[in-house]
mmCIF file of N, CA and C in Angstrom:
data_model
loop_
_atom_site.group_PDB
_atom_site.id
_atom_site.type_symbol
_atom_site.label_atom_id
_atom_site.label_comp_id
_atom_site.label_asym_id
_atom_site.label_seq_id
_atom_site.Cartn_x
_atom_site.Cartn_y
_atom_site.Cartn_z
ATOM 1 N N MET X 1 15.008 -4.621 -12.679
ATOM 2 C CA MET X 1 13.635 -4.467 -13.105
ATOM 3 C C MET X 1 13.261 -2.979 -13.019
ATOM 4 N N GLU X 2 12.771 -2.457 -14.099
ATOM 5 C CA GLU X 2 12.389 -1.048 -14.179
ATOM 6 C C GLU X 2 10.949 -0.864 -13.690
ATOM 7 N N ILE X 3 10.769 0.072 -12.788
ATOM 8 C CA ILE X 3 9.434 0.383 -12.267
ATOM 9 C C ILE X 3 8.979 1.693 -12.892
ATOM 10 N N ASP X 4 7.810 1.685 -13.505
ATOM 11 C CA ASP X 4 7.252 2.891 -14.103
ATOM 12 C C ASP X 4 6.433 3.617 -13.031
ATOM 13 N N TRP X 5 7.096 4.504 -12.300
ATOM 14 C CA TRP X 5 6.450 5.210 -11.192
ATOM 15 C C TRP X 5 5.319 6.101 -11.669
ATOM 16 N N ASP X 6 5.438 6.668 -12.869
ATOM 17 C CA ASP X 6 4.351 7.504 -13.395
ATOM 18 C C ASP X 6 3.094 6.669 -13.621
ATOM 19 N N GLU X 7 3.268 5.467 -14.170
ATOM 20 C CA GLU X 7 2.120 4.581 -14.391
ATOM 21 C C GLU X 7 1.519 4.126 -13.060
ATOM 22 N N LEU X 8 2.374 3.835 -12.099
ATOM 23 C CA LEU X 8 1.903 3.411 -10.780
ATOM 24 C C LEU X 8 1.127 4.541 -10.101
ATOM 25 N N ARG X 9 1.645 5.753 -10.190
ATOM 26 C CA ARG X 9 0.950 6.912 -9.603
ATOM 27 C C ARG X 9 -0.391 7.156 -10.301
ATOM 28 N N ALA X 10 -0.422 7.001 -11.615
ATOM 29 C CA ALA X 10 -1.678 7.186 -12.359
ATOM 30 C C ALA X 10 -2.706 6.127 -11.939
ATOM 31 N N ALA X 11 -2.263 4.900 -11.720
ATOM 32 C CA ALA X 11 -3.172 3.839 -11.287
ATOM 33 C C ALA X 11 -3.696 4.117 -9.878
ATOM 34 N N ALA X 12 -2.831 4.639 -9.004
ATOM 35 C CA ALA X 12 -3.267 4.998 -7.649
ATOM 36 C C ALA X 12 -4.308 6.119 -7.715
ATOM 37 N N TYR X 13 -4.073 7.077 -8.584
ATOM 38 C CA TYR X 13 -5.010 8.198 -8.724
ATOM 39 C C TYR X 13 -6.358 7.706 -9.265
ATOM 40 N N ALA X 14 -6.323 6.799 -10.232
ATOM 41 C CA ALA X 14 -7.570 6.244 -10.769
ATOM 42 C C ALA X 14 -8.314 5.469 -9.686
ATOM 43 N N ALA X 15 -7.601 4.715 -8.874
ATOM 44 C CA ALA X 15 -8.231 3.971 -7.776
ATOM 45 C C ALA X 15 -8.843 4.926 -6.764
ATOM 46 N N MET X 16 -8.158 6.041 -6.509
ATOM 47 C CA MET X 16 -8.680 7.050 -5.576
ATOM 48 C C MET X 16 -10.063 7.519 -6.026
ATOM 49 N N GLY X 17 -10.282 7.587 -7.317
ATOM 50 C CA GLY X 17 -11.570 8.009 -7.847
ATOM 51 C C GLY X 17 -12.715 7.069 -7.507
ATOM 52 N N LYS X 18 -12.403 5.865 -7.065
ATOM 53 C CA LYS X 18 -13.412 4.876 -6.675
ATOM 54 C C LYS X 18 -13.610 4.816 -5.161
ATOM 55 N N ALA X 19 -12.864 5.620 -4.413
ATOM 56 C CA ALA X 19 -12.918 5.576 -2.947
ATOM 57 C C ALA X 19 -14.322 5.877 -2.426
ATOM 58 N N TYR X 20 -14.622 5.292 -1.291
ATOM 59 C CA TYR X 20 -15.872 5.558 -0.588
ATOM 60 C C TYR X 20 -15.480 6.282 0.695
ATOM 61 N N ALA X 21 -15.541 7.609 0.645
ATOM 62 C CA ALA X 21 -15.072 8.427 1.768
ATOM 63 C C ALA X 21 -16.078 9.521 2.122
ATOM 64 N N PRO X 22 -17.348 9.151 2.412
ATOM 65 C CA PRO X 22 -18.356 10.164 2.694
ATOM 66 C C PRO X 22 -18.168 10.861 4.043
ATOM 67 N N TYR X 23 -17.402 10.275 4.954
ATOM 68 C CA TYR X 23 -17.268 10.833 6.300
ATOM 69 C C TYR X 23 -16.053 11.744 6.405
ATOM 70 N N SER X 24 -14.921 11.285 5.966
ATOM 71 C CA SER X 24 -13.710 12.116 6.040
ATOM 72 C C SER X 24 -13.586 13.038 4.830
ATOM 73 N N ARG X 25 -14.222 12.662 3.740
ATOM 74 C CA ARG X 25 -14.073 13.367 2.469
ATOM 75 C C ARG X 25 -12.594 13.441 2.074
ATOM 76 N N PHE X 26 -11.856 12.360 2.399
ATOM 77 C CA PHE X 26 -10.435 12.264 2.095
ATOM 78 C C PHE X 26 -10.195 10.954 1.341
ATOM 79 N N PRO X 27 -10.517 10.948 0.034
ATOM 80 C CA PRO X 27 -10.326 9.728 -0.743
ATOM 81 C C PRO X 27 -8.840 9.435 -0.959
ATOM 82 N N VAL X 28 -8.518 8.150 -0.905
ATOM 83 C CA VAL X 28 -7.135 7.708 -1.077
ATOM 84 C C VAL X 28 -7.117 6.539 -2.046
ATOM 85 N N GLY X 29 -6.103 6.514 -2.899
ATOM 86 C CA GLY X 29 -5.902 5.399 -3.811
ATOM 87 C C GLY X 29 -4.509 4.834 -3.626
ATOM 88 N N ALA X 30 -4.365 3.548 -3.913
ATOM 89 C CA ALA X 30 -3.065 2.887 -3.819
ATOM 90 C C ALA X 30 -2.907 1.956 -5.011
ATOM 91 N N ALA X 31 -1.669 1.824 -5.460
ATOM 92 C CA ALA X 31 -1.364 0.906 -6.557
ATOM 93 C C ALA X 31 -0.038 0.227 -6.273
ATOM 94 N N SER X 32 0.042 -1.051 -6.631
ATOM 95 C CA SER X 32 1.281 -1.797 -6.432
ATOM 96 C C SER X 32 1.694 -2.483 -7.723
ATOM 97 N N TRP X 33 2.970 -2.792 -7.777
ATOM 98 C CA TRP X 33 3.552 -3.519 -8.900
ATOM 99 C C TRP X 33 4.210 -4.772 -8.345
ATOM 100 N N ASP X 34 3.970 -5.917 -8.971
ATOM 101 C CA ASP X 34 4.563 -7.166 -8.498
ATOM 102 C C ASP X 34 5.528 -7.777 -9.508
ATOM 103 N N GLY X 35 5.909 -6.984 -10.494
ATOM 104 C CA GLY X 35 6.810 -7.473 -11.531
ATOM 105 C C GLY X 35 6.096 -7.897 -12.793
ATOM 106 N N GLU X 36 4.780 -8.076 -12.694
ATOM 107 C CA GLU X 36 3.995 -8.481 -13.856
ATOM 108 C C GLU X 36 2.807 -7.567 -14.122
ATOM 109 N N ALA X 37 2.152 -7.118 -13.066
ATOM 110 C CA ALA X 37 0.937 -6.329 -13.237
ATOM 111 C C ALA X 37 0.734 -5.395 -12.052
ATOM 112 N N ILE X 38 -0.166 -4.465 -12.247
ATOM 113 C CA ILE X 38 -0.531 -3.501 -11.211
ATOM 114 C C ILE X 38 -1.812 -3.961 -10.531
ATOM 115 N N SER X 39 -1.837 -3.856 -9.215
ATOM 116 C CA SER X 39 -3.057 -4.051 -8.424
ATOM 117 C C SER X 39 -3.383 -2.724 -7.770
ATOM 118 N N THR X 40 -4.655 -2.487 -7.486
ATOM 119 C CA THR X 40 -5.060 -1.222 -6.896
ATOM 120 C C THR X 40 -6.000 -1.426 -5.714
ATOM 121 N N GLY X 41 -6.171 -0.357 -4.958
ATOM 122 C CA GLY X 41 -7.110 -0.337 -3.846
ATOM 123 C C GLY X 41 -7.486 1.093 -3.526
ATOM 124 N N CYS X 42 -8.616 1.275 -2.871
ATOM 125 C CA CYS X 42 -9.054 2.595 -2.434
ATOM 126 C C CYS X 42 -9.579 2.480 -1.010
ATOM 127 N N ASN X 43 -9.629 3.597 -0.315
ATOM 128 C CA ASN X 43 -10.170 3.540 1.038
ATOM 129 C C ASN X 43 -11.682 3.354 0.988
ATOM 130 N N VAL X 44 -12.190 2.622 1.982
ATOM 131 C CA VAL X 44 -13.615 2.325 2.093
ATOM 132 C C VAL X 44 -14.013 2.615 3.536
ATOM 133 N N GLU X 45 -14.706 3.726 3.727
ATOM 134 C CA GLU X 45 -15.083 4.138 5.081
ATOM 135 C C GLU X 45 -16.369 3.463 5.527
ATOM 136 N N ASN X 46 -16.666 3.634 6.813
ATOM 137 C CA ASN X 46 -17.835 3.029 7.414
ATOM 138 C C ASN X 46 -18.391 4.012 8.441
ATOM 139 N N ALA X 47 -19.692 4.011 8.628
ATOM 140 C CA ALA X 47 -20.304 4.896 9.613
ATOM 141 C C ALA X 47 -19.742 4.650 11.014
ATOM 142 N N SER X 48 -19.313 3.439 11.289
ATOM 143 C CA SER X 48 -18.596 3.129 12.518
ATOM 144 C C SER X 48 -17.123 3.340 12.192
ATOM 145 N N TYR X 49 -16.642 4.549 12.393
ATOM 146 C CA TYR X 49 -15.350 5.016 11.870
ATOM 147 C C TYR X 49 -14.203 4.010 11.986
ATOM 148 N N GLY X 50 -14.100 3.322 13.082
ATOM 149 C CA GLY X 50 -12.990 2.396 13.279
ATOM 150 C C GLY X 50 -12.990 1.200 12.338
ATOM 151 N N LEU X 51 -14.094 0.979 11.642
ATOM 152 C CA LEU X 51 -14.185 -0.158 10.727
ATOM 153 C C LEU X 51 -13.780 0.186 9.302
ATOM 154 N N GLY X 52 -13.377 1.420 9.062
ATOM 155 C CA GLY X 52 -12.951 1.815 7.727
ATOM 156 C C GLY X 52 -11.703 1.066 7.293
ATOM 157 N N LEU X 53 -11.569 0.894 5.991
ATOM 158 C CA LEU X 53 -10.410 0.219 5.416
ATOM 159 C C LEU X 53 -9.552 1.220 4.659
ATOM 160 N N CYS X 54 -8.272 1.198 4.924
ATOM 161 C CA CYS X 54 -7.335 2.046 4.188
ATOM 162 C C CYS X 54 -7.137 1.469 2.781
ATOM 163 N N ALA X 55 -6.745 2.329 1.863
ATOM 164 C CA ALA X 55 -6.516 1.904 0.480
ATOM 165 C C ALA X 55 -5.487 0.788 0.390
ATOM 166 N N GLU X 56 -4.461 0.841 1.236
ATOM 167 C CA GLU X 56 -3.405 -0.172 1.186
ATOM 168 C C GLU X 56 -3.911 -1.542 1.621
ATOM 169 N N CYS X 57 -4.854 -1.569 2.566
ATOM 170 C CA CYS X 57 -5.430 -2.844 3.007
ATOM 171 C C CYS X 57 -6.283 -3.455 1.903
ATOM 172 N N VAL X 58 -7.072 -2.622 1.240
ATOM 173 C CA VAL X 58 -7.881 -3.098 0.116
ATOM 174 C C VAL X 58 -6.948 -3.584 -0.999
ATOM 175 N N LEU X 59 -5.887 -2.839 -1.248
ATOM 176 C CA LEU X 59 -4.887 -3.221 -2.248
ATOM 177 C C LEU X 59 -4.315 -4.609 -1.945
ATOM 178 N N ALA X 60 -3.951 -4.864 -0.697
ATOM 179 C CA ALA X 60 -3.366 -6.155 -0.320
ATOM 180 C C ALA X 60 -4.336 -7.297 -0.630
ATOM 181 N N GLY X 61 -5.604 -7.110 -0.311
ATOM 182 C CA GLY X 61 -6.595 -8.145 -0.620
ATOM 183 C C GLY X 61 -6.764 -8.340 -2.116
ATOM 184 N N ASN X 62 -6.826 -7.254 -2.851
ATOM 185 C CA ASN X 62 -6.963 -7.358 -4.308
ATOM 186 C C ASN X 62 -5.745 -8.032 -4.930
ATOM 187 N N GLN X 63 -4.564 -7.731 -4.416
ATOM 188 C CA GLN X 63 -3.339 -8.358 -4.911
ATOM 189 C C GLN X 63 -3.370 -9.864 -4.678
ATOM 190 N N ARG X 64 -3.806 -10.270 -3.503
ATOM 191 C CA ARG X 64 -3.876 -11.703 -3.193
ATOM 192 C C ARG X 64 -4.840 -12.416 -4.143
ATOM 193 N N ILE X 65 -5.952 -11.778 -4.451
ATOM 194 C CA ILE X 65 -6.917 -12.376 -5.378
ATOM 195 C C ILE X 65 -6.334 -12.444 -6.788
ATOM 196 N N ARG X 66 -5.648 -11.380 -7.208
ATOM 197 C CA ARG X 66 -5.132 -11.308 -8.571
ATOM 198 C C ARG X 66 -4.014 -12.306 -8.819
ATOM 199 N N SER X 67 -3.010 -12.353 -7.927
ATOM 200 C CA SER X 67 -1.892 -13.249 -8.204
ATOM 201 C C SER X 67 -1.215 -13.817 -6.961
ATOM 202 N N GLY X 68 -1.197 -13.088 -5.898
ATOM 203 C CA GLY X 68 -0.491 -13.541 -4.713
ATOM 204 C C GLY X 68 1.010 -13.341 -4.775
ATOM 205 N N ALA X 69 1.518 -12.739 -5.852
ATOM 206 C CA ALA X 69 2.957 -12.489 -5.974
ATOM 207 C C ALA X 69 3.401 -11.421 -4.973
ATOM 208 N N ARG X 70 4.674 -11.439 -4.619
ATOM 209 C CA ARG X 70 5.231 -10.448 -3.699
ATOM 210 C C ARG X 70 5.186 -9.068 -4.339
ATOM 211 N N LEU X 71 4.877 -8.064 -3.519
ATOM 212 C CA LEU X 71 4.867 -6.686 -3.992
ATOM 213 C C LEU X 71 6.300 -6.182 -4.140
ATOM 214 N N ILE X 72 6.534 -5.412 -5.182
ATOM 215 C CA ILE X 72 7.847 -4.835 -5.445
ATOM 216 C C ILE X 72 7.830 -3.334 -5.189
ATOM 217 N N ALA X 73 6.720 -2.682 -5.565
ATOM 218 C CA ALA X 73 6.617 -1.231 -5.433
ATOM 219 C C ALA X 73 5.172 -0.856 -5.138
ATOM 220 N N VAL X 74 4.993 0.262 -4.409
ATOM 221 C CA VAL X 74 3.658 0.746 -4.083
ATOM 222 C C VAL X 74 3.656 2.269 -4.093
ATOM 223 N N SER X 75 2.548 2.829 -4.564
ATOM 224 C CA SER X 75 2.348 4.270 -4.549
ATOM 225 C C SER X 75 0.961 4.550 -3.979
ATOM 226 N N VAL X 76 0.857 5.581 -3.155
ATOM 227 C CA VAL X 76 -0.400 5.960 -2.514
ATOM 228 C C VAL X 76 -0.590 7.455 -2.751
ATOM 229 N N CYS X 77 -1.835 7.868 -3.044
ATOM 230 C CA CYS X 77 -2.075 9.292 -3.299
ATOM 231 C C CYS X 77 -3.418 9.755 -2.750
ATOM 232 N N ASP X 78 -3.542 11.073 -2.652
ATOM 233 C CA ASP X 78 -4.799 11.694 -2.230
ATOM 234 C C ASP X 78 -5.526 12.243 -3.457
ATOM 235 N N SER X 79 -6.594 13.003 -3.231
ATOM 236 C CA SER X 79 -7.422 13.500 -4.334
ATOM 237 C C SER X 79 -6.710 14.512 -5.225
ATOM 238 N N ARG X 80 -5.613 15.084 -4.766
ATOM 239 C CA ARG X 80 -4.832 16.008 -5.596
ATOM 240 C C ARG X 80 -3.782 15.268 -6.412
ATOM 241 N N GLY X 81 -3.619 13.968 -6.124
ATOM 242 C CA GLY X 81 -2.563 13.206 -6.765
ATOM 243 C C GLY X 81 -1.259 13.292 -5.999
ATOM 244 N N ALA X 82 -1.292 13.942 -4.841
ATOM 245 C CA ALA X 82 -0.085 14.075 -4.029
ATOM 246 C C ALA X 82 0.262 12.734 -3.383
ATOM 247 N N ILE X 83 1.537 12.436 -3.334
ATOM 248 C CA ILE X 83 2.017 11.189 -2.729
ATOM 249 C C ILE X 83 1.729 11.211 -1.230
ATOM 250 N N LEU X 84 1.153 10.109 -0.740
ATOM 251 C CA LEU X 84 0.935 9.918 0.691
ATOM 252 C C LEU X 84 1.790 8.748 1.159
ATOM 253 N N LEU X 85 2.254 8.814 2.378
ATOM 254 C CA LEU X 85 2.964 7.677 2.961
ATOM 255 C C LEU X 85 1.973 6.831 3.751
ATOM 256 N N PRO X 86 2.089 5.519 3.662
ATOM 257 C CA PRO X 86 1.175 4.638 4.410
ATOM 258 C C PRO X 86 1.269 4.870 5.914
ATOM 259 N N CYS X 87 0.126 4.750 6.593
ATOM 260 C CA CYS X 87 0.116 4.844 8.058
ATOM 261 C C CYS X 87 0.826 3.622 8.639
ATOM 262 N N GLY X 88 1.012 3.586 9.930
ATOM 263 C CA GLY X 88 1.713 2.478 10.569
ATOM 264 C C GLY X 88 1.051 1.132 10.333
ATOM 265 N N ARG X 89 -0.263 1.080 10.472
ATOM 266 C CA ARG X 89 -0.995 -0.173 10.229
ATOM 267 C C ARG X 89 -0.764 -0.664 8.807
ATOM 268 N N CYS X 90 -0.849 0.258 7.859
ATOM 269 C CA CYS X 90 -0.689 -0.127 6.458
ATOM 270 C C CYS X 90 0.750 -0.516 6.145
ATOM 271 N N ARG X 91 1.704 0.102 6.802
ATOM 272 C CA ARG X 91 3.099 -0.308 6.608
ATOM 273 C C ARG X 91 3.273 -1.754 7.036
ATOM 274 N N GLN X 92 2.622 -2.126 8.137
ATOM 275 C CA GLN X 92 2.704 -3.512 8.609
ATOM 276 C C GLN X 92 2.026 -4.461 7.622
ATOM 277 N N VAL X 93 0.876 -4.083 7.085
ATOM 278 C CA VAL X 93 0.183 -4.915 6.091
ATOM 279 C C VAL X 93 1.053 -5.068 4.842
ATOM 280 N N LEU X 94 1.617 -3.977 4.375
ATOM 281 C CA LEU X 94 2.469 -4.034 3.189
ATOM 282 C C LEU X 94 3.723 -4.871 3.436
ATOM 283 N N TYR X 95 4.256 -4.805 4.647
ATOM 284 C CA TYR X 95 5.429 -5.593 5.010
ATOM 285 C C TYR X 95 5.153 -7.091 4.846
ATOM 286 N N GLU X 96 3.953 -7.490 5.197
ATOM 287 C CA GLU X 96 3.560 -8.898 5.076
ATOM 288 C C GLU X 96 3.645 -9.379 3.633
ATOM 289 N N PHE X 97 3.339 -8.503 2.683
ATOM 290 C CA PHE X 97 3.244 -8.903 1.286
ATOM 291 C C PHE X 97 4.382 -8.409 0.401
ATOM 292 N N GLY X 98 5.275 -7.598 0.971
ATOM 293 C CA GLY X 98 6.403 -7.117 0.177
ATOM 294 C C GLY X 98 7.727 -7.137 0.908
ATOM 295 N N GLY X 99 7.682 -7.262 2.231
ATOM 296 C CA GLY X 99 8.908 -7.292 3.015
ATOM 297 C C GLY X 99 9.623 -5.960 3.063
ATOM 298 N N LYS X 100 10.781 -5.963 3.673
ATOM 299 C CA LYS X 100 11.522 -4.719 3.881
ATOM 300 C C LYS X 100 12.063 -4.132 2.583
ATOM 301 N N GLU X 101 12.141 -4.939 1.520
ATOM 302 C CA GLU X 101 12.653 -4.458 0.238
ATOM 303 C C GLU X 101 11.596 -3.723 -0.590
ATOM 304 N N LEU X 102 10.327 -3.844 -0.236
ATOM 305 C CA LEU X 102 9.257 -3.190 -0.985
ATOM 306 C C LEU X 102 9.558 -1.707 -1.116
ATOM 307 N N LEU X 103 9.544 -1.204 -2.335
ATOM 308 C CA LEU X 103 9.794 0.219 -2.562
ATOM 309 C C LEU X 103 8.491 0.998 -2.390
ATOM 310 N N VAL X 104 8.540 2.018 -1.552
ATOM 311 C CA VAL X 104 7.385 2.856 -1.262
ATOM 312 C C VAL X 104 7.624 4.230 -1.866
ATOM 313 N N ASP X 105 6.671 4.692 -2.657
ATOM 314 C CA ASP X 105 6.765 6.020 -3.256
ATOM 315 C C ASP X 105 6.849 7.055 -2.144
ATOM 316 N N HIS X 106 7.720 8.013 -2.311
ATOM 317 C CA HIS X 106 7.995 9.038 -1.292
ATOM 318 C C HIS X 106 8.253 10.343 -2.032
ATOM 319 N N PRO X 107 7.837 11.487 -1.492
ATOM 320 C CA PRO X 107 8.090 12.754 -2.186
ATOM 321 C C PRO X 107 9.563 12.979 -2.543
ATOM 322 N N ALA X 108 10.467 12.421 -1.761
ATOM 323 C CA ALA X 108 11.898 12.584 -2.027
ATOM 324 C C ALA X 108 12.442 11.480 -2.933
ATOM 325 N N GLY X 109 11.592 10.558 -3.350
ATOM 326 C CA GLY X 109 12.009 9.415 -4.164
ATOM 327 C C GLY X 109 11.713 8.122 -3.432
ATOM 328 N N PRO X 110 11.541 7.034 -4.164
ATOM 329 C CA PRO X 110 11.186 5.751 -3.559
ATOM 330 C C PRO X 110 12.162 5.319 -2.466
ATOM 331 N N VAL X 111 11.605 4.759 -1.390
ATOM 332 C CA VAL X 111 12.422 4.265 -0.275
ATOM 333 C C VAL X 111 11.974 2.844 0.079
ATOM 334 N N PRO X 112 12.906 2.011 0.510
ATOM 335 C CA PRO X 112 12.518 0.669 0.950
ATOM 336 C C PRO X 112 11.647 0.738 2.202
ATOM 337 N N LEU X 113 10.654 -0.121 2.267
ATOM 338 C CA LEU X 113 9.760 -0.150 3.413
ATOM 339 C C LEU X 113 10.539 -0.347 4.714
ATOM 340 N N GLY X 114 11.634 -1.080 4.661
ATOM 341 C CA GLY X 114 12.462 -1.304 5.846
ATOM 342 C C GLY X 114 12.953 -0.010 6.484
ATOM 343 N N GLU X 115 13.074 1.057 5.701
ATOM 344 C CA GLU X 115 13.472 2.353 6.253
ATOM 345 C C GLU X 115 12.301 3.055 6.939
ATOM 346 N N LEU X 116 11.088 2.755 6.495
ATOM 347 C CA LEU X 116 9.894 3.380 7.076
ATOM 348 C C LEU X 116 9.335 2.589 8.247
ATOM 349 N N LEU X 117 9.697 1.329 8.327
ATOM 350 C CA LEU X 117 9.182 0.447 9.370
ATOM 351 C C LEU X 117 10.350 -0.396 9.893
ATOM 352 N N ARG X 118 11.209 0.264 10.634
ATOM 353 C CA ARG X 118 12.412 -0.396 11.146
ATOM 354 C C ARG X 118 12.041 -1.488 12.157
ATOM 355 N N ASP X 119 12.821 -2.537 12.158
ATOM 356 C CA ASP X 119 12.662 -3.633 13.116
ATOM 357 C C ASP X 119 11.241 -4.186 13.129
ATOM 358 N N ALA X 120 10.666 -4.323 11.950
ATOM 359 C CA ALA X 120 9.282 -4.799 11.838
ATOM 360 C C ALA X 120 9.140 -6.243 12.292
ATOM 361 N N PHE X 121 7.976 -6.552 12.811
ATOM 362 C CA PHE X 121 7.593 -7.923 13.170
ATOM 363 C C PHE X 121 6.930 -8.538 11.956
ATOM 364 N N GLY X 122 7.385 -9.728 11.565
ATOM 365 C CA GLY X 122 6.803 -10.343 10.380
ATOM 366 C C GLY X 122 6.790 -11.854 10.454
ATOM 367 N N PRO X 123 6.493 -12.493 9.334
ATOM 368 C CA PRO X 123 6.381 -13.945 9.282
ATOM 369 C C PRO X 123 7.631 -14.669 9.780
ATOM 370 N N ASP X 124 8.807 -14.129 9.513
ATOM 371 C CA ASP X 124 10.041 -14.784 9.974
ATOM 372 C C ASP X 124 10.097 -14.829 11.493
ATOM 373 N N ASP X 125 9.578 -13.808 12.163
ATOM 374 C CA ASP X 125 9.577 -13.798 13.613
ATOM 375 C C ASP X 125 8.684 -14.908 14.159
ATOM 376 N N LEU X 126 7.567 -15.153 13.531
ATOM 377 C CA LEU X 126 6.689 -16.240 13.965
ATOM 378 C C LEU X 126 7.366 -17.597 13.766
ATOM 379 N N ALA X 127 8.010 -17.758 12.619
ATOM 380 C CA ALA X 127 8.684 -19.021 12.347
ATOM 381 C C ALA X 127 9.819 -19.267 13.339
ATOM 382 N N ALA X 128 10.544 -18.228 13.703
ATOM 383 C CA ALA X 128 11.675 -18.358 14.636
ATOM 384 C C ALA X 128 11.207 -18.723 16.034
ATOM 385 N N GLY X 129 10.008 -18.295 16.409
ATOM 386 C CA GLY X 129 9.494 -18.537 17.752
ATOM 387 C C GLY X 129 8.860 -19.900 17.939
ATOM 388 N N ARG X 130 8.653 -20.627 16.844
ATOM 389 C CA ARG X 130 8.041 -21.951 16.918
ATOM 390 C C ARG X 130 9.103 -22.999 17.217
ATOM 391 N N THR X 131 8.780 -23.915 18.054
ATOM 392 C CA THR X 131 9.744 -24.990 18.366
ATOM 393 C C THR X 131 9.248 -26.322 17.880
#
């Protein structure tokens, strides 16, 4: 399956333009591909700083509403269009919906999420622990 990284980056940049970032003034956009369509998200800050939502978290919710399909690729960018890597929390959220095979845009080229979040805890761990 061919991933159009330029289109994914453009969608992330367009989503960044919708960000609500009055406190940090650091708008972020994210876009994912699930094999059929692109989903997007932007960061949404809050006056109570800890309640802000990262673009990847908004993306995950939008993806679930749109189709619920597994994520195949994701790109995240800042206001310059520069590639950003997801924070630890967002890597865990993305892992839930794309697994270790999810390709994450990286300045050196796409990398599997499993390389960025080694030994991740996920749904399989919960299933294994149930008796």
